[in-house]
Short mmCIF file of C-alpha atoms and ligand atoms in Angstrom, two decimals:
data_model
loop_
_atom_site.label_atom_id
_atom_site.label_comp_id
_atom_site.label_asym_id
_atom_site.label_seq_id
_atom_site.Cartn_x
_atom_site.Cartn_y
_atom_site.Cartn_z
CA MET B 27 0.00 0.00 0.00
CA ILE B 28 1.26 3.48 -0.82
CA ALA B 29 0.54 5.80 2.09
CA THR B 30 0.06 9.58 2.00
CA VAL B 31 3.16 11.68 2.62
CA LYS B 32 3.63 12.34 6.35
CA GLY B 33 1.70 15.40 7.47
CA THR B 34 -0.68 15.32 4.50
CA ARG B 35 -4.14 13.79 4.29
CA ASP B 36 -7.07 13.13 2.03
CA ILE B 37 -10.24 15.07 2.63
CA LEU B 38 -13.15 12.89 1.63
CA PRO B 39 -16.90 13.25 1.30
CA PRO B 40 -18.97 13.84 3.36
CA GLU B 41 -16.37 15.98 5.20
CA SER B 42 -15.40 17.72 1.97
CA PHE B 43 -18.97 19.06 1.79
CA VAL B 44 -18.23 20.98 4.98
CA TRP B 45 -15.00 22.31 3.43
CA ASN B 46 -16.90 23.36 0.31
CA ARG B 47 -19.56 25.12 2.36
CA VAL B 48 -16.95 27.01 4.43
CA GLU B 49 -15.23 28.10 1.22
CA ALA B 50 -18.55 29.16 -0.30
CA VAL B 51 -19.33 31.30 2.76
CA ALA B 52 -15.82 32.80 2.58
CA ARG B 53 -16.36 33.74 -1.05
CA GLU B 54 -19.81 35.20 -0.35
CA VAL B 55 -18.50 37.34 2.50
CA PHE B 56 -15.35 38.45 0.66
CA HIS B 57 -17.35 39.33 -2.45
CA SER B 58 -19.81 41.28 -0.33
CA PHE B 59 -16.88 43.46 0.83
CA GLY B 60 -15.57 43.87 -2.74
CA TYR B 61 -12.62 41.46 -2.51
CA GLY B 62 -11.59 39.54 -5.65
CA GLU B 63 -9.89 36.17 -5.73
CA ILE B 64 -6.20 35.89 -6.56
CA ARG B 65 -4.72 32.49 -7.42
CA THR B 66 -0.95 32.39 -7.26
CA PRO B 67 1.23 29.38 -8.15
CA LEU B 68 1.93 26.73 -5.53
CA MET B 69 5.66 27.05 -6.28
CA GLU B 70 7.67 30.22 -6.27
CA PRO B 71 11.35 31.13 -6.51
CA THR B 72 12.88 30.40 -3.08
CA GLU B 73 14.22 33.94 -2.86
CA LEU B 74 10.68 35.31 -2.57
CA PHE B 75 10.31 33.74 0.86
CA THR B 76 13.86 34.24 2.15
CA ARG B 77 13.61 37.94 1.32
CA GLY B 78 9.92 38.37 2.06
CA ILE B 79 9.39 36.37 5.26
CA GLY B 80 12.86 37.00 6.68
CA GLU B 81 15.99 34.88 7.05
CA ASP B 82 15.77 34.16 10.74
CA THR B 83 12.21 32.93 10.97
CA ASP B 84 11.10 29.37 11.66
CA ILE B 85 9.50 29.13 8.24
CA VAL B 86 12.65 30.06 6.33
CA ASN B 87 15.10 28.35 8.71
CA LYS B 88 13.44 25.00 9.04
CA GLU B 89 10.09 24.63 7.39
CA MET B 90 10.31 25.22 3.66
CA TYR B 91 9.92 22.55 1.01
CA THR B 92 12.77 23.75 -1.18
CA PHE B 93 14.16 21.82 -4.13
CA PRO B 94 16.08 22.43 -7.34
CA ASP B 95 14.14 21.99 -10.58
CA LYS B 96 15.73 20.20 -13.54
CA LYS B 97 17.64 23.33 -14.53
CA GLY B 98 18.95 23.78 -11.00
CA ARG B 99 16.71 26.75 -10.09
CA SER B 100 15.74 26.76 -6.43
CA LEU B 101 11.98 26.51 -6.01
CA THR B 102 9.87 26.45 -2.85
CA LEU B 103 6.34 25.22 -2.25
CA ARG B 104 4.57 28.28 -0.86
CA PRO B 105 4.54 28.24 2.96
CA GLU B 106 2.12 31.20 3.13
CA GLY B 107 0.09 33.43 0.88
CA THR B 108 1.10 37.04 1.49
CA ALA B 109 4.58 37.06 -0.07
CA PRO B 110 3.16 35.47 -3.27
CA VAL B 111 0.44 38.16 -3.36
CA ALA B 112 3.12 40.84 -3.01
CA ARG B 113 5.14 39.17 -5.77
CA ALA B 114 2.05 39.01 -7.99
CA TYR B 115 1.36 42.69 -7.30
CA ILE B 116 4.79 43.56 -8.64
CA SER B 117 4.87 41.03 -11.52
CA ASN B 118 1.48 42.11 -12.82
CA ASN B 119 2.02 45.84 -12.41
CA MET B 120 -1.01 45.98 -10.19
CA GLN B 121 -0.18 49.49 -8.97
CA THR B 122 -1.90 50.67 -12.15
CA LEU B 123 -5.23 49.24 -10.90
CA PRO B 124 -7.67 51.27 -8.79
CA HIS B 125 -6.71 51.24 -5.11
CA PRO B 126 -7.24 50.12 -2.45
CA LEU B 127 -6.84 46.71 -3.98
CA ARG B 128 -8.85 44.05 -2.17
CA LEU B 129 -7.78 40.45 -2.71
CA TYR B 130 -8.44 37.05 -1.17
CA TYR B 131 -7.09 33.55 -1.65
CA ILE B 132 -8.02 30.02 -0.63
CA GLY B 133 -5.61 27.13 -1.04
CA PRO B 134 -2.92 24.81 0.25
CA MET B 135 0.32 25.89 1.93
CA PHE B 136 3.31 23.71 2.77
CA ARG B 137 5.53 23.72 5.82
CA TYR B 138 7.90 21.04 7.02
CA GLU B 139 6.73 21.08 10.64
CA ARG B 140 6.41 18.26 13.13
CA PRO B 141 2.89 16.96 12.45
CA GLN B 142 0.49 16.87 15.38
CA LYS B 143 -3.17 17.54 15.97
CA GLY B 144 -4.04 20.72 14.08
CA ARG B 145 -0.62 20.91 12.43
CA TYR B 146 0.00 19.48 9.00
CA ARG B 147 2.70 19.72 6.36
CA GLN B 148 0.10 20.51 3.74
CA PHE B 149 -2.59 22.71 5.24
CA PHE B 150 -5.10 25.16 3.84
CA GLN B 151 -5.43 28.86 4.38
CA ILE B 152 -8.21 31.30 3.66
CA GLY B 153 -6.69 34.75 3.49
CA ALA B 154 -7.46 38.32 2.53
CA GLU B 155 -5.27 41.33 1.81
CA ILE B 156 -5.94 45.02 1.29
CA LEU B 157 -3.21 46.90 -0.53
CA GLY B 158 -2.77 50.63 -0.69
CA PRO B 159 -4.03 52.35 2.45
CA GLU B 160 -1.63 53.34 5.16
CA GLU B 161 -4.54 54.51 7.28
CA PRO B 162 -5.76 52.40 10.22
CA ALA B 163 -9.24 52.37 8.67
CA ALA B 164 -7.96 49.53 6.47
CA ASP B 165 -7.03 47.57 9.60
CA VAL B 166 -10.54 48.04 10.92
CA GLU B 167 -12.04 46.86 7.63
CA MET B 168 -9.89 43.72 7.84
CA PHE B 169 -11.26 42.92 11.28
CA SER B 170 -14.75 43.62 10.13
CA LEU B 171 -14.30 41.20 7.21
CA LEU B 172 -12.75 38.55 9.42
CA VAL B 173 -15.37 38.76 12.12
CA ASP B 174 -18.21 38.80 9.60
CA PHE B 175 -16.90 35.57 8.12
CA LEU B 176 -16.45 33.90 11.53
CA ASN B 177 -19.91 35.04 12.58
CA ARG B 178 -21.40 33.52 9.45
CA LEU B 179 -19.81 30.24 10.51
CA GLU B 180 -21.66 30.76 13.84
CA PHE B 181 -18.59 31.05 16.06
CA THR B 182 -19.31 32.69 19.37
CA ASP B 183 -16.30 31.82 21.50
CA LEU B 184 -13.23 33.11 19.70
CA ALA B 185 -10.77 35.57 21.19
CA VAL B 186 -8.99 38.26 19.18
CA GLY B 187 -5.55 39.36 20.38
CA LEU B 188 -4.18 42.69 19.14
CA ASN B 189 -0.80 44.41 19.34
CA SER B 190 1.45 46.79 17.47
CA VAL B 191 5.01 45.81 16.62
CA GLY B 192 5.96 49.38 15.73
CA CYS B 193 7.60 50.74 12.62
CA GLU B 194 11.03 51.56 11.23
CA ALA B 195 11.14 54.60 13.51
CA CYS B 196 10.34 53.00 16.85
CA ARG B 197 11.13 49.32 16.53
CA PRO B 198 14.92 49.76 16.64
CA GLY B 199 14.60 51.33 20.12
CA TYR B 200 12.46 48.45 21.31
CA ARG B 201 14.85 45.91 19.80
CA ALA B 202 17.73 47.52 21.67
CA ALA B 203 15.76 47.43 24.94
CA LEU B 204 15.02 43.73 24.41
CA GLN B 205 18.62 43.01 23.50
CA ALA B 206 19.89 44.64 26.68
CA VAL B 207 17.80 42.35 28.90
CA LEU B 208 18.42 39.28 26.76
CA GLN B 209 22.21 39.78 26.89
CA GLU B 210 22.06 39.78 30.69
CA HIS B 211 20.19 36.46 30.69
CA LYS B 212 21.89 34.85 27.72
CA GLY B 213 22.88 31.81 29.78
CA GLU B 214 19.24 30.94 30.52
CA LEU B 215 18.00 31.01 26.91
CA CYS B 216 17.63 28.16 24.40
CA VAL B 217 20.07 28.08 21.47
CA ASP B 218 17.52 29.55 19.08
CA CYS B 219 16.84 32.50 21.37
CA VAL B 220 20.57 33.11 21.90
CA ARG B 221 20.86 33.48 18.15
CA ARG B 222 17.74 35.66 18.03
CA ILE B 223 19.31 38.22 20.38
CA ASP B 224 21.20 39.54 17.37
CA THR B 225 19.01 38.49 14.48
CA ASN B 226 15.44 38.86 15.66
CA PRO B 227 14.98 39.61 19.38
CA LEU B 228 11.19 40.13 19.06
CA ARG B 229 10.84 36.45 18.23
CA VAL B 230 12.00 35.53 21.75
CA LEU B 231 8.56 36.70 22.93
CA ASP B 232 7.09 33.89 20.86
CA CYS B 233 9.44 31.12 22.08
CA LYS B 234 7.68 28.09 23.54
CA GLU B 235 10.76 26.55 25.26
CA ALA B 236 10.15 26.07 29.00
CA GLY B 237 13.62 27.43 29.90
CA CYS B 238 12.96 30.75 28.15
CA GLN B 239 9.67 31.53 29.93
CA PRO B 240 11.15 33.15 33.08
CA VAL B 241 13.34 35.43 30.92
CA LYS B 242 10.34 36.37 28.80
CA LYS B 243 8.62 37.70 31.91
CA LEU B 244 11.50 40.15 32.41
CA LEU B 245 11.33 41.59 28.90
CA PRO B 246 9.94 45.10 28.41
CA SER B 247 6.71 45.37 26.48
CA ILE B 248 6.51 47.34 23.29
CA GLY B 249 3.77 49.68 24.52
CA GLY B 250 6.18 52.20 26.03
CA HIS B 251 8.36 52.22 22.93
CA LEU B 252 5.83 52.97 20.21
CA CYS B 253 6.26 56.29 18.41
CA GLU B 254 3.38 58.76 18.33
CA THR B 255 2.26 57.65 14.84
CA CYS B 256 2.20 53.98 15.82
CA SER B 257 0.37 54.73 19.08
CA ALA B 258 -2.24 56.81 17.28
CA HIS B 259 -2.63 54.06 14.69
CA LEU B 260 -3.22 51.47 17.38
CA ARG B 261 -5.68 53.73 19.22
CA PHE B 262 -7.69 54.22 16.02
CA VAL B 263 -7.85 50.46 15.48
CA GLU B 264 -9.00 49.93 19.07
CA GLU B 265 -11.71 52.57 18.69
CA GLY B 266 -12.78 51.02 15.40
CA LEU B 267 -13.09 47.58 16.94
CA ASN B 268 -15.07 48.97 19.86
CA ALA B 269 -17.39 50.77 17.46
CA LEU B 270 -17.93 47.54 15.52
CA LYS B 271 -18.48 45.70 18.82
CA ILE B 272 -15.65 43.32 18.05
CA ARG B 273 -14.33 41.82 21.28
CA PHE B 274 -10.54 41.92 21.50
CA GLU B 275 -7.76 42.00 24.01
CA LEU B 276 -4.61 44.07 23.79
CA ASN B 277 -1.68 41.71 24.16
CA ASP B 278 1.59 43.58 24.20
CA ARG B 279 3.53 40.29 23.99
CA LEU B 280 1.96 39.28 20.71
CA VAL B 281 4.50 39.02 17.89
CA ARG B 282 4.22 36.99 14.74
CA GLY B 283 6.49 34.44 13.12
CA LEU B 284 7.01 36.43 9.94
CA ASP B 285 9.35 39.41 9.75
CA TYR B 286 7.35 41.54 7.36
CA TYR B 287 4.85 42.84 9.89
CA THR B 288 4.76 46.50 10.89
CA ARG B 289 2.37 48.16 13.35
CA THR B 290 -0.82 46.12 13.69
CA VAL B 291 -0.51 42.39 14.38
CA PHE B 292 -3.33 40.16 15.54
CA GLU B 293 -4.44 36.62 16.00
CA VAL B 294 -7.61 34.74 16.71
CA VAL B 295 -7.48 31.82 19.12
CA SER B 296 -9.97 29.22 20.22
CA GLY B 297 -10.16 27.60 23.60
CA ARG B 298 -11.39 24.45 21.88
CA LEU B 299 -8.11 23.65 20.14
CA GLY B 300 -5.19 22.12 22.03
CA ALA B 301 -1.64 23.46 21.87
CA GLN B 302 -2.16 24.63 18.29
CA ASN B 303 -4.89 27.05 19.27
CA ALA B 304 -4.41 29.84 16.71
CA ILE B 305 -6.91 29.75 13.89
CA CYS B 306 -5.95 33.04 12.30
CA GLY B 307 -2.98 35.34 12.16
CA GLY B 308 -2.57 38.65 10.47
CA GLY B 309 -1.09 42.07 10.39
CA ARG B 310 0.14 45.05 8.50
CA TYR B 311 3.12 44.81 6.15
CA ASP B 312 3.93 48.31 4.97
CA ARG B 313 7.38 47.43 3.64
CA LEU B 314 6.91 44.00 2.12
CA ILE B 315 6.18 45.08 -1.45
CA SER B 316 8.99 47.63 -1.52
CA ASP B 317 11.40 45.16 0.13
CA LEU B 318 10.66 42.80 -2.75
CA GLY B 319 11.64 45.49 -5.25
CA GLY B 320 8.18 46.94 -5.89
CA PRO B 321 6.65 50.35 -5.22
CA LYS B 322 6.13 51.63 -1.68
CA VAL B 323 2.65 50.24 -1.17
CA PRO B 324 1.45 49.30 2.32
CA GLY B 325 -0.84 46.39 2.99
CA ILE B 326 -2.65 44.48 5.68
CA GLY B 327 -4.12 41.01 5.72
CA PHE B 328 -4.94 37.85 7.58
CA ALA B 329 -4.73 34.11 7.02
CA ILE B 330 -7.10 31.64 8.60
CA GLY B 331 -5.99 28.02 9.03
CA GLN B 332 -8.85 26.19 7.33
CA ASP B 333 -7.97 22.77 8.79
CA ARG B 334 -8.22 24.10 12.34
CA LEU B 335 -11.24 26.23 11.55
CA ILE B 336 -13.07 23.11 10.40
CA GLU B 337 -11.93 21.12 13.40
CA ILE B 338 -13.76 23.52 15.73
CA LEU B 339 -16.60 24.51 13.44
CA PRO B 340 -19.77 24.98 15.51
CA GLU B 341 -22.19 22.04 15.30
CA SER B 342 -25.02 24.47 14.53
CA PHE B 343 -23.29 25.39 11.26
CA LYS B 344 -22.27 21.85 10.39
CA ALA B 345 -25.80 20.57 10.90
CA LYS B 346 -26.96 22.77 8.04
CA VAL B 347 -24.48 21.29 5.58
CA LYS B 348 -26.42 18.63 3.72
CA PRO B 349 -24.20 16.32 1.74
CA GLY B 350 -27.08 14.06 0.64
CA LEU B 351 -29.09 14.34 -2.56
CA ASP B 352 -32.61 15.72 -2.63
CA TYR B 353 -33.79 12.67 -4.55
CA PHE B 354 -32.46 9.21 -5.28
CA ILE B 355 -34.43 7.47 -8.00
CA VAL B 356 -34.97 3.73 -7.80
CA PRO B 357 -36.15 2.06 -11.02
CA VAL B 358 -38.12 -1.06 -10.12
CA SER B 359 -36.74 -2.98 -13.12
CA PRO B 360 -34.16 -2.30 -15.85
CA ASN B 361 -37.07 -1.10 -18.07
CA GLU B 362 -37.42 2.02 -15.94
CA LEU B 363 -33.72 2.86 -15.92
CA LEU B 364 -33.75 5.26 -18.87
CA PRO B 365 -36.94 7.03 -17.73
CA ALA B 366 -35.23 7.36 -14.33
CA PHE B 367 -32.32 9.14 -16.00
CA GLU B 368 -34.76 11.45 -17.77
CA LEU B 369 -36.52 12.25 -14.52
CA ALA B 370 -33.19 12.92 -12.78
CA ALA B 371 -32.17 15.30 -15.57
CA LYS B 372 -35.49 17.15 -15.27
CA LEU B 373 -35.10 17.52 -11.50
CA ARG B 374 -31.56 18.82 -11.85
CA GLU B 375 -32.77 21.34 -14.42
CA GLN B 376 -35.12 22.62 -11.74
CA GLY B 377 -32.20 23.10 -9.39
CA ARG B 378 -32.65 19.94 -7.32
CA SER B 379 -29.99 17.28 -6.86
CA ALA B 380 -30.81 13.77 -7.98
CA GLY B 381 -29.13 10.39 -8.43
CA VAL B 382 -30.21 7.08 -9.95
CA ALA B 383 -29.70 3.49 -8.77
CA LEU B 384 -27.62 2.18 -11.64
CA ASP B 385 -27.65 -1.57 -11.28
CA GLY B 386 -31.34 -2.18 -12.07
CA LYS B 387 -31.44 -4.79 -9.34
CA GLY B 388 -34.86 -3.77 -8.14
CA LEU B 389 -36.58 -2.08 -5.30
CA LYS B 390 -35.07 -3.55 -2.18
CA LYS B 391 -31.45 -3.04 -3.16
CA GLY B 392 -32.22 0.35 -4.68
CA LEU B 393 -33.79 1.63 -1.46
CA LYS B 394 -30.77 0.42 0.47
CA PHE B 395 -28.50 2.42 -1.85
CA ALA B 396 -30.77 5.42 -1.52
CA ALA B 397 -30.46 5.37 2.26
CA ALA B 398 -26.68 4.94 2.04
CA THR B 399 -26.31 8.07 -0.14
CA GLY B 400 -27.94 10.15 2.59
CA ALA B 401 -30.66 11.31 0.19
CA VAL B 402 -33.72 13.01 1.63
CA SER B 403 -36.24 11.04 -0.46
CA ALA B 404 -36.24 8.00 -2.70
CA LEU B 405 -38.38 8.17 -5.83
CA ILE B 406 -39.64 4.76 -6.82
CA LEU B 407 -40.35 4.41 -10.50
CA GLY B 408 -42.18 1.29 -11.77
CA GLU B 409 -44.01 0.43 -14.96
CA GLU B 410 -47.34 1.61 -13.66
CA GLU B 411 -46.01 4.89 -12.32
CA ILE B 412 -44.47 5.72 -15.66
CA LYS B 413 -47.78 4.99 -17.41
CA ASN B 414 -49.57 7.45 -15.08
CA GLY B 415 -46.84 10.11 -15.01
CA GLU B 416 -46.40 9.40 -11.31
CA VAL B 417 -43.75 8.38 -8.85
CA VAL B 418 -43.76 7.01 -5.29
CA VAL B 419 -41.97 9.40 -2.94
CA LYS B 420 -40.48 7.70 0.09
CA ASN B 421 -39.18 9.92 2.87
CA LEU B 422 -36.02 8.13 3.88
CA ALA B 423 -35.97 9.53 7.39
CA THR B 424 -39.55 8.62 8.35
CA GLY B 425 -40.23 5.81 5.88
CA GLU B 426 -43.48 7.54 4.90
CA GLN B 427 -44.60 6.90 1.29
CA VAL B 428 -46.90 8.93 -0.96
CA LYS B 429 -47.72 8.78 -4.65
CA LYS B 430 -47.23 12.06 -6.49
CA LYS B 431 -47.55 13.36 -10.02
CA ILE B 432 -44.07 13.86 -11.45
CA ASP B 433 -44.98 17.46 -12.30
CA GLU B 434 -45.75 18.14 -8.64
CA LEU B 435 -42.29 17.25 -7.36
P1 LIG W 29 0.70 32.01 9.79
O1 LIG W 29 0.77 32.06 8.29
O2 LIG W 29 1.85 31.28 10.41
O3 LIG W 29 0.42 33.33 10.40
O4 LIG W 29 -0.55 31.09 10.13
C1 LIG W 29 -1.89 31.50 9.98
C2 LIG W 29 -2.78 30.37 10.39
O5 LIG W 29 -2.55 29.23 9.56
C3 LIG W 29 -2.51 29.84 11.80
O6 LIG W 29 -3.22 30.60 12.75
C4 LIG W 29 -3.02 28.42 11.71
O7 LIG W 29 -4.41 28.36 11.92
C5 LIG W 29 -2.73 28.03 10.29
N1 LIG W 29 -1.50 27.20 10.22
C6 LIG W 29 -0.23 27.60 10.19
N2 LIG W 29 0.60 26.56 10.09
C7 LIG W 29 -0.17 25.44 10.07
C8 LIG W 29 0.08 24.04 9.97
N3 LIG W 29 1.31 23.55 9.86
N4 LIG W 29 -0.98 23.20 9.98
C9 LIG W 29 -2.23 23.66 10.07
N5 LIG W 29 -2.53 24.96 10.15
C10 LIG W 29 -1.52 25.85 10.15
#
C-alpha cells in the first residue's frame, strides 16, 4: 500500500462538503466586501520567501519545502500566501489598478513542521489582503471582514488578540531594549533565542521553550516604545473595533512568526483547540512590497488556518451542511432505468440534486442504496407509475410513502 506523505491527508466526502460550504461562505463574505480572488502558483522562486518572510524565521530556517528543478533553479512550495500576493502585485504591475486593492485567496500551503493535531505539512489557508491604504481604517475593515466571516460560521467563543510591533522609527529602540535584557540572561535562553538576540529579538517573545519563559517575563513590552504615529494608529484600530463591537484584548507580547509585519498584528485563538490554538494570524506589512523590489505600497491582511477552523466549526453550522441528494431514484426494473435518468435530468434542471440506482437490481437493493447516499427522499419508478406520469416518494428519514404526479415534485 502506498501511504500519504507524512503530514498530508485526504479530505473525503462527506467531510469535503463541509470544506466546500466554508469556502462558499468565505467567497460570499469576501465578495460582499468587494474582494476579488487571486490564485498564485503553488511554487515560487525560493528567494521570494527568504527575502519576504525573513531569514531568521522558523519558516525560512526550518520549514520550507525547497528543491532544485531540472535546470537547477531553487523553487519552494509556498509556505504562506502574502509574499506570493506581493510578488504578484509587482509582476502584474497591479499598482496601475484602482486602489485600495482588495484580494483574497483560498488554497494549500506547505511547511515542514512536526505533524500533530491541528498541524500538518500541507494545510489550507483562507486569506485576505488590502493593498494601498496606510490609514488604520484599512485595519478596521480587515477585522470587520474577518469577524463577519467567523460570525457567518456561527462562532461565538473566539478571542482576538491585538498588538502593534511598531515601525522603522520606533522598533529599533524596542529591539535595543530587548537586546539589553536578553544579553544579561543569555545563559538561561535556548540556542535559538541566543541566536535571536542579534538576528530577531522580538521572536523571543514567541518562544515556547520552558527554559525561556522566566526570561520572557523580564522583557519590556513594546507599549512604552511605540512612536506617536504607531500609538495613534493602534488607538484608532482599538476605537474602530469597539465601534464595531468586536471583542478583543490588547496583548503587548503578541508578535508573529514572519518578519514583514509593521504596526498592527493580531491573532484569533480558540479555547477548543489544544496546543495549536491559533486559527488566524494577520497584520500590517507596509514594507513587504517595496522590500521585494516593488513600489512603496502598504498592505494588511490575515490568514485563517482552514484545517483548524473546520476542526472547531460549531455544530449548529455543520448541521446545516447537507451532503445528501434531494432525490435518489430507484427504477423497479431495468425497463425504468432510462426514464429514471430522464426524470433525474429534469429535476436537476429545476435546481434539485438527484441520483439514480444504476444496477437495475430492483426495489429492495435500490432503497438500500438510496439510504446509504444520505438522500432526503427516494423516488420509486415502476411500470405503472411511468404509465400514469407518477412516482412514489419515500421519505427516507420517516419511511413515509406517498404517490405524487411527477410534475408536482
Ligand atoms: P501564519 O501564516 O503562520 O500566520 O498562520 C496563519 C494560520 O494558519 C494559523 O493561525 C493556523 O491556523 C494556520 N496554520 C499555520 N501553520 C499550520 C500548519 N502547519 N498546519 C495547520 N494549520 C496551520
